[in-house]
Coordinates of C-alpha atoms in Angstrom, one line a residue:
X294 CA -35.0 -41.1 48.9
X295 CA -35.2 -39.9 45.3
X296 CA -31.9 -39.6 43.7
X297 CA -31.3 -36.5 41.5
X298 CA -30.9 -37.2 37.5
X299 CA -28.1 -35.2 35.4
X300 CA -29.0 -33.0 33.6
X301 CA -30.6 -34.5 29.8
X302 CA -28.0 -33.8 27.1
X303 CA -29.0 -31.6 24.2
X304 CA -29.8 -34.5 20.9
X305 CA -28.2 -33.5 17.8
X306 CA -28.8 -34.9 14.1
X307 CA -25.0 -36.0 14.5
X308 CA -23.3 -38.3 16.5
X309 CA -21.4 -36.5 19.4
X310 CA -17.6 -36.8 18.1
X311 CA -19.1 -36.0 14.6
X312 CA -21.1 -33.1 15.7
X313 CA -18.1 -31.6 17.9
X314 CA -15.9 -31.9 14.8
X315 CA -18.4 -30.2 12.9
X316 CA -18.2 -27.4 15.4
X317 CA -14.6 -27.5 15.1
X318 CA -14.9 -26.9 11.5
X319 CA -16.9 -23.6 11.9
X320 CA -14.3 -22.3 14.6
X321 CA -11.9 -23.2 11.7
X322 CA -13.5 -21.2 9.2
X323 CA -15.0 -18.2 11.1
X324 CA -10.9 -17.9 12.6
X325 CA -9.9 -17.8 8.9
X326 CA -12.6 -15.1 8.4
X327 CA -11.7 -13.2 11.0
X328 CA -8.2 -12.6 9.9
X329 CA -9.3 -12.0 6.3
X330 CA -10.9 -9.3 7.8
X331 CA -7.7 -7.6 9.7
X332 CA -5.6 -7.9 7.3
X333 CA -8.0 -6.2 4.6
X334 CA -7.9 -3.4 7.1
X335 CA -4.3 -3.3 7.2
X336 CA -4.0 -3.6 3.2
X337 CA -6.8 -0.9 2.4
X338 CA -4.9 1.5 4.9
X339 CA -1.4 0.8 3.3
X340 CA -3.1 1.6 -0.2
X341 CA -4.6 4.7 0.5
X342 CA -2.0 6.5 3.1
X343 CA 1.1 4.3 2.2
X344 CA 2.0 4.2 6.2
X345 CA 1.9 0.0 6.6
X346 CA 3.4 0.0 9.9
X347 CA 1.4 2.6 11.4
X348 CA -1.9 1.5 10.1
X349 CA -1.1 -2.5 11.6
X350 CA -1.0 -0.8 14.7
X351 CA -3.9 1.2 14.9
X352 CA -5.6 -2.5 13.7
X353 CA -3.9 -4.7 15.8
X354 CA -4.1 -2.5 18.9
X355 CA -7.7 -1.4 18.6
X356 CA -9.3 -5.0 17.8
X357 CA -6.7 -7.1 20.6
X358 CA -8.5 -4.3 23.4
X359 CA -11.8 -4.9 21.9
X360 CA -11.3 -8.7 21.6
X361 CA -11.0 -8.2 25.6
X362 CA -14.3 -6.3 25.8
X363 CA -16.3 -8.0 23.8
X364 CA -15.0 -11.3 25.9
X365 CA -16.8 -9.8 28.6
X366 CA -20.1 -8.8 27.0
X367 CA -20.4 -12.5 26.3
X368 CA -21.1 -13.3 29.9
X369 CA -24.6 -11.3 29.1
X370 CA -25.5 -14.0 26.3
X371 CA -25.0 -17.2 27.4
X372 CA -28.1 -17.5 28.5
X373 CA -29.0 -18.7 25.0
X374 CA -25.3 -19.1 23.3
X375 CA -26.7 -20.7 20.1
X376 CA -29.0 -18.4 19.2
X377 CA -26.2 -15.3 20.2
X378 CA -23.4 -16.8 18.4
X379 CA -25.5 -17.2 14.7
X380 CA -26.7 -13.1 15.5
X381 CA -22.9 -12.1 16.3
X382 CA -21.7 -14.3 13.2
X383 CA -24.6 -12.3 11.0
X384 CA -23.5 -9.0 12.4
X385 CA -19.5 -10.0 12.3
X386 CA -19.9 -10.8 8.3
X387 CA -21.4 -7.7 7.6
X388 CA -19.5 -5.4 9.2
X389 CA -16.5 -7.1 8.1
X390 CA -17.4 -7.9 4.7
X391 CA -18.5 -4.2 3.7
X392 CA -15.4 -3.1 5.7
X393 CA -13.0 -2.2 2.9
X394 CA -15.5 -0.4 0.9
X395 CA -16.9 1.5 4.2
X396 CA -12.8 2.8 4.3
X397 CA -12.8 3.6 0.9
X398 CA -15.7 5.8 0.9
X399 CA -14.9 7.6 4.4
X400 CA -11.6 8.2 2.9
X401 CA -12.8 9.3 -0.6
X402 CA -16.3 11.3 0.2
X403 CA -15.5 12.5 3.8
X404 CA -12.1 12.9 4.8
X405 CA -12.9 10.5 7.8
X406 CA -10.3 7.4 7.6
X407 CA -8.5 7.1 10.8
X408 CA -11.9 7.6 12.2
X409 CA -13.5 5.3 10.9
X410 CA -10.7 2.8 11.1
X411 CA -10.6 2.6 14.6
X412 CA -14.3 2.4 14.7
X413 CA -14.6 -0.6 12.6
X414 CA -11.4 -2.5 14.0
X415 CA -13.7 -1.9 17.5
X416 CA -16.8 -3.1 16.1
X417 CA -15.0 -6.2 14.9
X418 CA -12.8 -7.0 17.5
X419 CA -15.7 -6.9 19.9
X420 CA -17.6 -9.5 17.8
X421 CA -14.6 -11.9 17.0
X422 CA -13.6 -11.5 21.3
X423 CA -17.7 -12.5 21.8
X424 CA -17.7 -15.6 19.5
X425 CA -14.7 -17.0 21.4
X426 CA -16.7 -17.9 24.4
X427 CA -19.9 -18.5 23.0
X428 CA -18.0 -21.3 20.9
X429 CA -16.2 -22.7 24.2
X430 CA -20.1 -23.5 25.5
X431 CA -21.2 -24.8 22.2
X432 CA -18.3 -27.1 22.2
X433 CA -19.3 -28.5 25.8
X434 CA -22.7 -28.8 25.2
X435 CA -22.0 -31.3 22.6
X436 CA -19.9 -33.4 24.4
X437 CA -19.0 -32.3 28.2
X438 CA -15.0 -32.4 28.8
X439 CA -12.1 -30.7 31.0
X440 CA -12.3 -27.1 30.3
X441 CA -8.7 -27.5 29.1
X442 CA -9.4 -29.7 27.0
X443 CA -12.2 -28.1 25.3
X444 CA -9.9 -25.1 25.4
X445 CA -7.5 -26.9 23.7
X446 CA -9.4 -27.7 20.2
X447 CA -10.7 -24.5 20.0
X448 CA -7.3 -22.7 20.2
X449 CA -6.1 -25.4 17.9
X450 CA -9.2 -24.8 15.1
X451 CA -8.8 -21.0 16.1
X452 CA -5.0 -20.5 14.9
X453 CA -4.9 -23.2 12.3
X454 CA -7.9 -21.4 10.5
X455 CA -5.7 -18.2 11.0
X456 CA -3.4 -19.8 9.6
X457 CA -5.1 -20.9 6.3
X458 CA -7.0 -17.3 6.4
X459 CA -3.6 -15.1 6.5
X460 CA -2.0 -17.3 3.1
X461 CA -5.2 -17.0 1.5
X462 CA -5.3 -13.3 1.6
X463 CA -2.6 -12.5 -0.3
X464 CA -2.1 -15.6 -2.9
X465 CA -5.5 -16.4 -3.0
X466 CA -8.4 -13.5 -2.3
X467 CA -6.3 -10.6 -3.5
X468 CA -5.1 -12.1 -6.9
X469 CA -8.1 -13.3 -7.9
X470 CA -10.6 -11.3 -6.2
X471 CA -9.3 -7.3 -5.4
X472 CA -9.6 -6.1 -1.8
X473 CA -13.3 -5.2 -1.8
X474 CA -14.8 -8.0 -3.4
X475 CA -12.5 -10.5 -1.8
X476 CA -13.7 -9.0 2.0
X477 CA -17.5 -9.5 0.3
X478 CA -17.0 -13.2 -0.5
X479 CA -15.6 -13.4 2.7
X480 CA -18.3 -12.3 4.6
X481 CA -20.9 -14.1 2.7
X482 CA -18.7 -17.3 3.5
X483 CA -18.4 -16.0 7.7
X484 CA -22.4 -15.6 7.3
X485 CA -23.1 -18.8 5.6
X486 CA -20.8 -21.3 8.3
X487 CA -21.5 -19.8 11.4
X488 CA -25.5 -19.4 11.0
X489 CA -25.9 -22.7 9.2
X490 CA -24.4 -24.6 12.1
X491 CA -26.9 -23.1 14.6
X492 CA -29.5 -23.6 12.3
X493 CA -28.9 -27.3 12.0
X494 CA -27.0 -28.8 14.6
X495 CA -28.8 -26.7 17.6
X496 CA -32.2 -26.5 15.7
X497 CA -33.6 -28.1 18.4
X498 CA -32.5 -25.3 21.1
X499 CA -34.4 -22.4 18.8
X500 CA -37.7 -21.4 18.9
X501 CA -39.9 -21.4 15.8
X502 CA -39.7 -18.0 15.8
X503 CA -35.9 -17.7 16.4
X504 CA -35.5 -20.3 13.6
X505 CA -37.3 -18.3 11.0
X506 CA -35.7 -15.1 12.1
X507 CA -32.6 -16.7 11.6
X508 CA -32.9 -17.9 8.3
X509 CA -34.7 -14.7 7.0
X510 CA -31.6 -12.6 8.6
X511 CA -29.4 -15.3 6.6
X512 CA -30.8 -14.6 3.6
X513 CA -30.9 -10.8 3.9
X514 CA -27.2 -10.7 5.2
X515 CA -26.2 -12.6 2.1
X516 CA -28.1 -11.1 0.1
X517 CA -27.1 -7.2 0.6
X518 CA -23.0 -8.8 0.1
X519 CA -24.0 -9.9 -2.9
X520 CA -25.7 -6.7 -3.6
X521 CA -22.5 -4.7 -2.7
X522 CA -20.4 -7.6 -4.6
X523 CA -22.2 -6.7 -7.5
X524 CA -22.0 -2.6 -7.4
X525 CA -18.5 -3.0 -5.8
X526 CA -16.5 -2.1 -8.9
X527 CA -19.2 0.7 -9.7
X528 CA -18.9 2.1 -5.8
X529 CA -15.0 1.8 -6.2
X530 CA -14.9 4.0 -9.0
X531 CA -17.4 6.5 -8.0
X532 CA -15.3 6.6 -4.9
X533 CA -11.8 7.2 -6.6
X534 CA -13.5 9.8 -9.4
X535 CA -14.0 11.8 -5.8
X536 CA -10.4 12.5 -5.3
X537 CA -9.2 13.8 -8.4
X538 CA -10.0 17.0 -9.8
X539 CA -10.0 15.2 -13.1
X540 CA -12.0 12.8 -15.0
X541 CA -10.2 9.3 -14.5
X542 CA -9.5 7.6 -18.1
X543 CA -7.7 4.4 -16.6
X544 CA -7.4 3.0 -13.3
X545 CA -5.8 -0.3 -12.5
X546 CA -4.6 -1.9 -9.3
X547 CA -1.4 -3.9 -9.9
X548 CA 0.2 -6.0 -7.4
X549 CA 2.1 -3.4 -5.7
X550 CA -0.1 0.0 -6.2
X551 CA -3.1 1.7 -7.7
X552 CA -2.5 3.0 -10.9
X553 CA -4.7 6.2 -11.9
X554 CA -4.4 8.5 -15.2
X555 CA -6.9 11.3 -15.3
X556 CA -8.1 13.5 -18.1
X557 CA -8.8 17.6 -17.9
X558 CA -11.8 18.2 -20.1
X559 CA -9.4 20.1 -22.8
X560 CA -7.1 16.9 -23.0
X561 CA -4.6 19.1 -22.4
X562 CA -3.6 18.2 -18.8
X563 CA -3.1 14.5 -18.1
X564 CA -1.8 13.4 -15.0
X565 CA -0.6 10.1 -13.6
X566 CA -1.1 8.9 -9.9
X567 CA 0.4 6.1 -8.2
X568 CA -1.3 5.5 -4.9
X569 CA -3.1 9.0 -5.2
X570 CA 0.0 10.7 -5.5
X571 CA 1.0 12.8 -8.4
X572 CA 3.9 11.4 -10.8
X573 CA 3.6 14.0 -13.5
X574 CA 1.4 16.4 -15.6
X575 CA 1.9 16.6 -19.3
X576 CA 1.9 20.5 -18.7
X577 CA 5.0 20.7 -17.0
X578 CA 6.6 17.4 -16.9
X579 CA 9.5 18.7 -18.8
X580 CA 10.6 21.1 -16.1
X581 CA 11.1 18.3 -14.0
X582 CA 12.8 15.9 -16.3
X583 CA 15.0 18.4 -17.7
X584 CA 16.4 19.5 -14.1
X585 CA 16.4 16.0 -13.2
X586 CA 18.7 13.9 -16.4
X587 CA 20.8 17.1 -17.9
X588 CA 22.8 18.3 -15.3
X589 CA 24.0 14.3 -14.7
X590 CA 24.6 13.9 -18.2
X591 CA 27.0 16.5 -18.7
X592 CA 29.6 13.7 -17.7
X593 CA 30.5 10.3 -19.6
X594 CA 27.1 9.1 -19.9
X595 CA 27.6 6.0 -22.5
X596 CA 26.0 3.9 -19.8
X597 CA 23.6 5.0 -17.7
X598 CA 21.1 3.0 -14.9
X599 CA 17.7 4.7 -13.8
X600 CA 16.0 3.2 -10.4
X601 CA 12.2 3.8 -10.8
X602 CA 11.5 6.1 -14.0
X603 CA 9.1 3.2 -15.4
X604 CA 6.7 6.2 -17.1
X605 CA 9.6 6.7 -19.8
X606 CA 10.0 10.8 -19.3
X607 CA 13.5 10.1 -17.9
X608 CA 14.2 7.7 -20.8
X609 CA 12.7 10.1 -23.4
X610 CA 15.6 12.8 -22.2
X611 CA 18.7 10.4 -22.1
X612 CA 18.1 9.0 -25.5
X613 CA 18.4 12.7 -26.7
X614 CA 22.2 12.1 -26.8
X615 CA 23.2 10.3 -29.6
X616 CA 26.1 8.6 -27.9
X617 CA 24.5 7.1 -25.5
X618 CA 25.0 2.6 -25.4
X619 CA 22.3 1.8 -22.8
X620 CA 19.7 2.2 -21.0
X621 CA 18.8 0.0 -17.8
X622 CA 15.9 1.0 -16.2
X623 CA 15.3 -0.8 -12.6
X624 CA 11.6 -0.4 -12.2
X625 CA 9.2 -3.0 -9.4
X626 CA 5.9 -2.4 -11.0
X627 CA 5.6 -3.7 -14.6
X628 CA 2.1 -1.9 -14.9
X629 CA 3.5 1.4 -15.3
X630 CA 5.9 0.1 -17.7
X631 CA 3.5 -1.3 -19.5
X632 CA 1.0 1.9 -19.4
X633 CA 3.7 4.1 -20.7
X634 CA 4.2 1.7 -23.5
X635 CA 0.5 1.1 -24.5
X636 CA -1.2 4.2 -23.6
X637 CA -1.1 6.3 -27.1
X638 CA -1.0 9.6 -24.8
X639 CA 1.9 8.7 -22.4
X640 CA 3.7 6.7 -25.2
X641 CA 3.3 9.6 -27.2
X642 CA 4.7 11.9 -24.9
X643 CA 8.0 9.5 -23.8
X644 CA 8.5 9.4 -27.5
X645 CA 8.0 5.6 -27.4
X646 CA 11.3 5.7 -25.6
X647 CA 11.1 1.8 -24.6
X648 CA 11.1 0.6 -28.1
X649 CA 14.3 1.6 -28.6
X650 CA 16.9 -0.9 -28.4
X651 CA 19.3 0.8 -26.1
X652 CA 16.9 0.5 -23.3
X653 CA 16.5 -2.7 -21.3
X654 CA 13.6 -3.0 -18.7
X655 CA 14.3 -5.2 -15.6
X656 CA 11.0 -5.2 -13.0
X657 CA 12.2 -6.0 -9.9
X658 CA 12.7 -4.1 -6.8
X659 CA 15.6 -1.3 -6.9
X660 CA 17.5 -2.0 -3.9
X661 CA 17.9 -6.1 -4.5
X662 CA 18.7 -5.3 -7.6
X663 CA 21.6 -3.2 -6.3
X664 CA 23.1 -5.4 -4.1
X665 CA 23.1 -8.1 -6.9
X666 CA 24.4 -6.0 -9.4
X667 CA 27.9 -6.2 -10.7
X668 CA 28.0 -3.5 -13.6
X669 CA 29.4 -0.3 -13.3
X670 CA 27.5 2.9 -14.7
X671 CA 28.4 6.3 -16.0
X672 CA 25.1 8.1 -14.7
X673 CA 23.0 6.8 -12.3
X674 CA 19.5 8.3 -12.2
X675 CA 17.6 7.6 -8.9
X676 CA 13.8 8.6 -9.9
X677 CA 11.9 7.5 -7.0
X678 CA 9.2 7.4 -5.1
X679 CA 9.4 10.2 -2.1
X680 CA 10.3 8.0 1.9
X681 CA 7.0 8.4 2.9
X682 CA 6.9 4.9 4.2
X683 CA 8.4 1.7 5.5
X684 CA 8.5 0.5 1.5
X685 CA 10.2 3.5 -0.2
X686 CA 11.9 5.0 2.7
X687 CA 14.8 2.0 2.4
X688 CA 15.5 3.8 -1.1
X689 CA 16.9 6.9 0.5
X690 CA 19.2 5.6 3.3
X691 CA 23.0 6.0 3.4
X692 CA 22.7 1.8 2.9
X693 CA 21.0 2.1 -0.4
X694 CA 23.6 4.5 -1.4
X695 CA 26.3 2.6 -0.7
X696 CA 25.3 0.2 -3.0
X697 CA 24.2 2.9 -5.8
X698 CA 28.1 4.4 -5.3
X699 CA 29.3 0.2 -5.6
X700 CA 27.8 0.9 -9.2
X701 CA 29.1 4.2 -10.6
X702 CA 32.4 4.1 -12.8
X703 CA 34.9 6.1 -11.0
X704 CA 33.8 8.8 -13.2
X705 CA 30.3 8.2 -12.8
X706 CA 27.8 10.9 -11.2
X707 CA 24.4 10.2 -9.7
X708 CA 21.6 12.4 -9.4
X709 CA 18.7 12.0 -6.8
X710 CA 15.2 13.2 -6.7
X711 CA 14.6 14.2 -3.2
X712 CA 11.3 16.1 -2.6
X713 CA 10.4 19.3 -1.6
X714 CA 13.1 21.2 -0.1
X715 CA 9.8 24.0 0.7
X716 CA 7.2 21.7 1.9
X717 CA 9.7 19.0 3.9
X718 CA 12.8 20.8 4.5
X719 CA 14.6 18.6 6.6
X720 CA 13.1 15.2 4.7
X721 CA 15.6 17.1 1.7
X722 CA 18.6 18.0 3.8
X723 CA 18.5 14.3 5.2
X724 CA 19.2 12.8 1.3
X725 CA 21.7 15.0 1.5
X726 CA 23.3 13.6 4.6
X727 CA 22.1 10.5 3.6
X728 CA 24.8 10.5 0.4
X729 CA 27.7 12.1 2.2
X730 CA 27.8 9.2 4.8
X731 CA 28.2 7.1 1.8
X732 CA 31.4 9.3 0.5
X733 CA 29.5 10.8 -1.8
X734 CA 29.8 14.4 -2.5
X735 CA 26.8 16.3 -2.9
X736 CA 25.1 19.4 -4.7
X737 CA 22.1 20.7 -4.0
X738 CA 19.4 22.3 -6.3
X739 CA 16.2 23.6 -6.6
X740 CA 13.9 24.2 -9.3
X741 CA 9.6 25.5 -9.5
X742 CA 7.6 22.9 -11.6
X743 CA 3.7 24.2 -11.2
X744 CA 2.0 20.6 -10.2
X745 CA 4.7 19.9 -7.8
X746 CA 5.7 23.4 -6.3
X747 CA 9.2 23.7 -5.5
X748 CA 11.3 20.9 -6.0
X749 CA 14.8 19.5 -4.9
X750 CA 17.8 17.6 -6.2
X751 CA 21.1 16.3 -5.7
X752 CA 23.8 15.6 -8.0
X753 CA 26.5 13.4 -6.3
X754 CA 30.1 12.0 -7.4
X755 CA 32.9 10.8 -5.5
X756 CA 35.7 13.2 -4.2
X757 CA 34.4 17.0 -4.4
X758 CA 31.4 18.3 -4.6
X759 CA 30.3 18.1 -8.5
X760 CA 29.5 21.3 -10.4
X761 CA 26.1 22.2 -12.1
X762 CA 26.4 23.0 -15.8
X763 CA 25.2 21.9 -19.2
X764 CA 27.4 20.4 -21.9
X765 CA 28.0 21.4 -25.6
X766 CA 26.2 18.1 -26.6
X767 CA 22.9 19.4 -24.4
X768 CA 20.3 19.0 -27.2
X769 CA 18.1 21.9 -27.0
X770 CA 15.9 22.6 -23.8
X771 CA 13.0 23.9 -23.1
X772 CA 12.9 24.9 -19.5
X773 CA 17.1 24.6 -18.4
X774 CA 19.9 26.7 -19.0
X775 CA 23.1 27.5 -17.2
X776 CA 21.5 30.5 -15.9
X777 CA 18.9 28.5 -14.3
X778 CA 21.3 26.3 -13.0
X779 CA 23.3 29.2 -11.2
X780 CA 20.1 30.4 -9.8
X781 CA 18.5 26.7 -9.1
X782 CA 21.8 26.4 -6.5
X783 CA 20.2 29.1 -4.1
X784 CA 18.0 28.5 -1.3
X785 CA 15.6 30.9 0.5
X786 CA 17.1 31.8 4.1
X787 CA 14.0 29.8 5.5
X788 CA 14.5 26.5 3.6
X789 CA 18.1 26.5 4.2
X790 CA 19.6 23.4 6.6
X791 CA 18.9 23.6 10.4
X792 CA 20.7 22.0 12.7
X793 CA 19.9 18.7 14.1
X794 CA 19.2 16.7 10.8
X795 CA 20.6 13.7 10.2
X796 CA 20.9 10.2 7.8
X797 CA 18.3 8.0 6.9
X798 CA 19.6 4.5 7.6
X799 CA 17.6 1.3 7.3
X800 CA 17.4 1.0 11.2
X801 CA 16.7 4.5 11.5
X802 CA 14.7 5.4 8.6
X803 CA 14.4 9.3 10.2
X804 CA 13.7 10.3 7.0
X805 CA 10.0 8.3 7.4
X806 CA 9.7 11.3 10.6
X807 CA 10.6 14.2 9.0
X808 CA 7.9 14.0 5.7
X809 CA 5.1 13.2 7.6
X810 CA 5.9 16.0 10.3
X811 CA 6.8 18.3 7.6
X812 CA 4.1 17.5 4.9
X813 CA 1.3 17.8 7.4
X814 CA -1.0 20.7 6.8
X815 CA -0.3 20.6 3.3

């Protein structure tokens, strides 16, 4: 009888435990890759619709049910596993590399985001759920053990390089880097690892022909990243001049939002945008200043705190009282502070209100600050952004007003900015709610500025209700009167208050609902 040799064991240019910890080193840095690549999804969604929560779902969702498919496809490649996984690591690098930018211009040039998010957290979930396997049979090859063993240090490379990938993303890529060319580098990185270690520790499983053809698709996957590294910036902008009407004069992207000033071709209209959405126009910004800081100052108003207001316009109209001792303005993003000091257009137009030494700038967020905060104010100004999202929607809860009403003098009046009462209704009536579960008492207002459309306010004090009007000391105004004011407390029969609305609170943040049921269509 003839016995029946095993099977001959692949030779590699690496000792076994050496080559298997080479291996391991690939899963390591393809995991890290992989999450790079999800959370640059998540981020480029949060900058461009503001809607954090819901756009981690949509990711997370879409590529965990494609990591299940593509788990299966895999059964149809391992046949020839090296080969398959350096082809899926090609493809997985350049899908996920040119990701953010593919985003940006669906969102930008075709109105085709959520599309085209789902489609690419398909394609690469499919190819991160096919590497998985084709990894577990490269691991065996090199040196045969349990299966749940091998499973083991795969998991263990697999979460630790997720791990490393998910600090490096925000310390690391995003600092240094930006969003688009940090995915790029990324990719170029994912390419490099996973086809190298096919190409040299399982040359000897490849054809000629699959050899070359690996190499050359190496080179031209690199290659076109470092093409779209290099016209990233260009791209970027070309792709943000496509959503405003105007021509862009600065753009930045600070570490909290994307900070655009556009130009009409007159110079007579310049607008700023924080995350695409208007903050004011120099031909009507006064309308909503003046309806915003003169009704509140027609109290006390030696000291007075504005959350947000980091443009200046606010500032520009409080210092017009000469009896006025300070300033604070709470603002997170010292960018915009900064822009509104340097720019000679908006510094000009806030009448270079933060060089005065009354004012005092703290950067920080607005409700920490509040809870920290141990001053008390005559006039609190609460300029922010609308509770659109998870981030700004804590600003407009009966919590954060609780704090705001720990900070007014027992005097003191506060007035809020609080959207549309025309386009979102009920996203308006809830601030108002919103302040009254406080003990606040509210009055609500209305005024028309042209960029904005019709636009709503409340001015709040403890005990009654306070009273719109204008002092003697109101310096002369160019949009606001008492008349105005009269009128500004009327609301059309079909924007009045409906039943049924209620408080924003930080575990109920309703008023998150009610804008984006309200403001879609618009």
């Amino acid at each position: 009888m003839t016995e029946t040799s095993a099977p001959a064991r692949p030779r590699f240019p690496l000792p076994p435990r050496a080559a298997r910890l080479f291996v391991l080193t690939a899963v390591f840095i393809c995991a890290a890759c992989g999450l790079v690549y999800e959370l640059a999804l998540v981020a480029i969604g949060s900058y461009l619709l503001g809607d954090t929560i819901t756009q981690a779902s949509v990711v997370l969702s879409v590529m965990v049910f494609a990591m299940g498919v593509g788990s299966l496809l895999s059964k149809r490649l391992q046949a020839h596993p090296a080969l398959s996984f350096a082809v899926i690591e090609g493809l997985l690098s350049l899908v996920g590399g040119l990701s953010v930018l593919l985003l940006y211009g669906a969102f930008a040039w075709f109105s085709a985001y959520q599309p085209a998010l789902v489609l690419l957290s398909f394609l690469i979930g499919v190819l991160i759920g096919v590497e998985i396997p084709l990894l577990m049979t490269l691991i065996q090859k090199i040196r045969r053990q349990d299966a749940s063993e091998a499973v083991a240090d795969l998991f263990a490379a697999d979460y630790v390089g997720g791990l490393i990938g998910g600090l490096a993303f925000p310390f690391l890529l995003l600092p240094l880097l930006g969003l688009p060319k940090g995915a790029l580098m990324v990719g170029a990185l994912n390419a490099v690892v996973g086809v190298a270690v096919v190409l040299w520790l399982f040359r000897q499983e490849l054809s000629r022909r699959a050899h070359l053809g690996l190499g050359l698709g190496l080179a031209l996957v690199v290659g076109f990243l470092a093409l779209a590294y290099a016209y990233a910036e260009q791209f970027e902008m070309d792709a943000r001049q496509a959503l405003y009407r105007d021509p862009i004069v600065h753009a930045e992207r600070s570490e909290y939002q994307e900070i655009v000033v556009t130009r009409s071709f007159d110079g007579k209209d310049v607008r700023l945008f924080l995350n695409g959405a208007l903050q004011f126009s120099t031909l009507d910004e006064y309308r909503y200043h003046e309806a915003l800081v003169h009704p509140v100052m027609s109290g006390t108003h030696e000291d007075v705190l504005i959350l947000g207001g980091g443009d200046g316009l606010a500032v520009r109209e409080i210092l017009r009282y000469d009896d006025v001792d300070s300033v604070t303005v709470v603002d997170l993003d010292p960018a915009v502070v900064e822009l509104a000091t340097t720019d000679p257009v908006i510094s000009d137009l806030n009448e270079d209100s933060f060089q005065d030494p009354r004012v005092e700038v703290i950067n920080t967020d607005a409700f920490q600050w509040l809870r920290e905060n141990r001053e008390d104010f005559d006039v609190v100004i609460a300029d922010l952004p609308d509770g659109m999202d998870v981030g700004t929607s804590k600003l407009y809860t009966a919590e954060f007003y609780s704090l705001l009403d720990q900070g007014l003098d027992e005097q003191g009046r506060v007035v809020v900015q609080a959207g549309s009462p025309f386009f979102a209704p009920d996203a308006f009536w809830s601030v108002g709610h919103s302040l009254e579960e406080t003990g606040l008492a509210a009055t609500p207002y209305n005024v028309d500025v042209p960029t904005f459309g019709n636009w709503g306010f409340y001015l709040a004090a403890e005990g009654s209700a306070p009273e719109l009007w204008l002092s003697e000391d109101t310096p002369e105004l160019r949009f606001l009167d008492d008349s105005l004011l009269a009128a500004a407390q009327v609301f059309p029969v079909d924007r009045r208050e409906e039943e049924g609305v209620e408080e924003s609170t930080l575990m109920h943040p309703r008023i998150i609902d009610y804008h984006r049921g309200e403001w879609r269509g618009y």
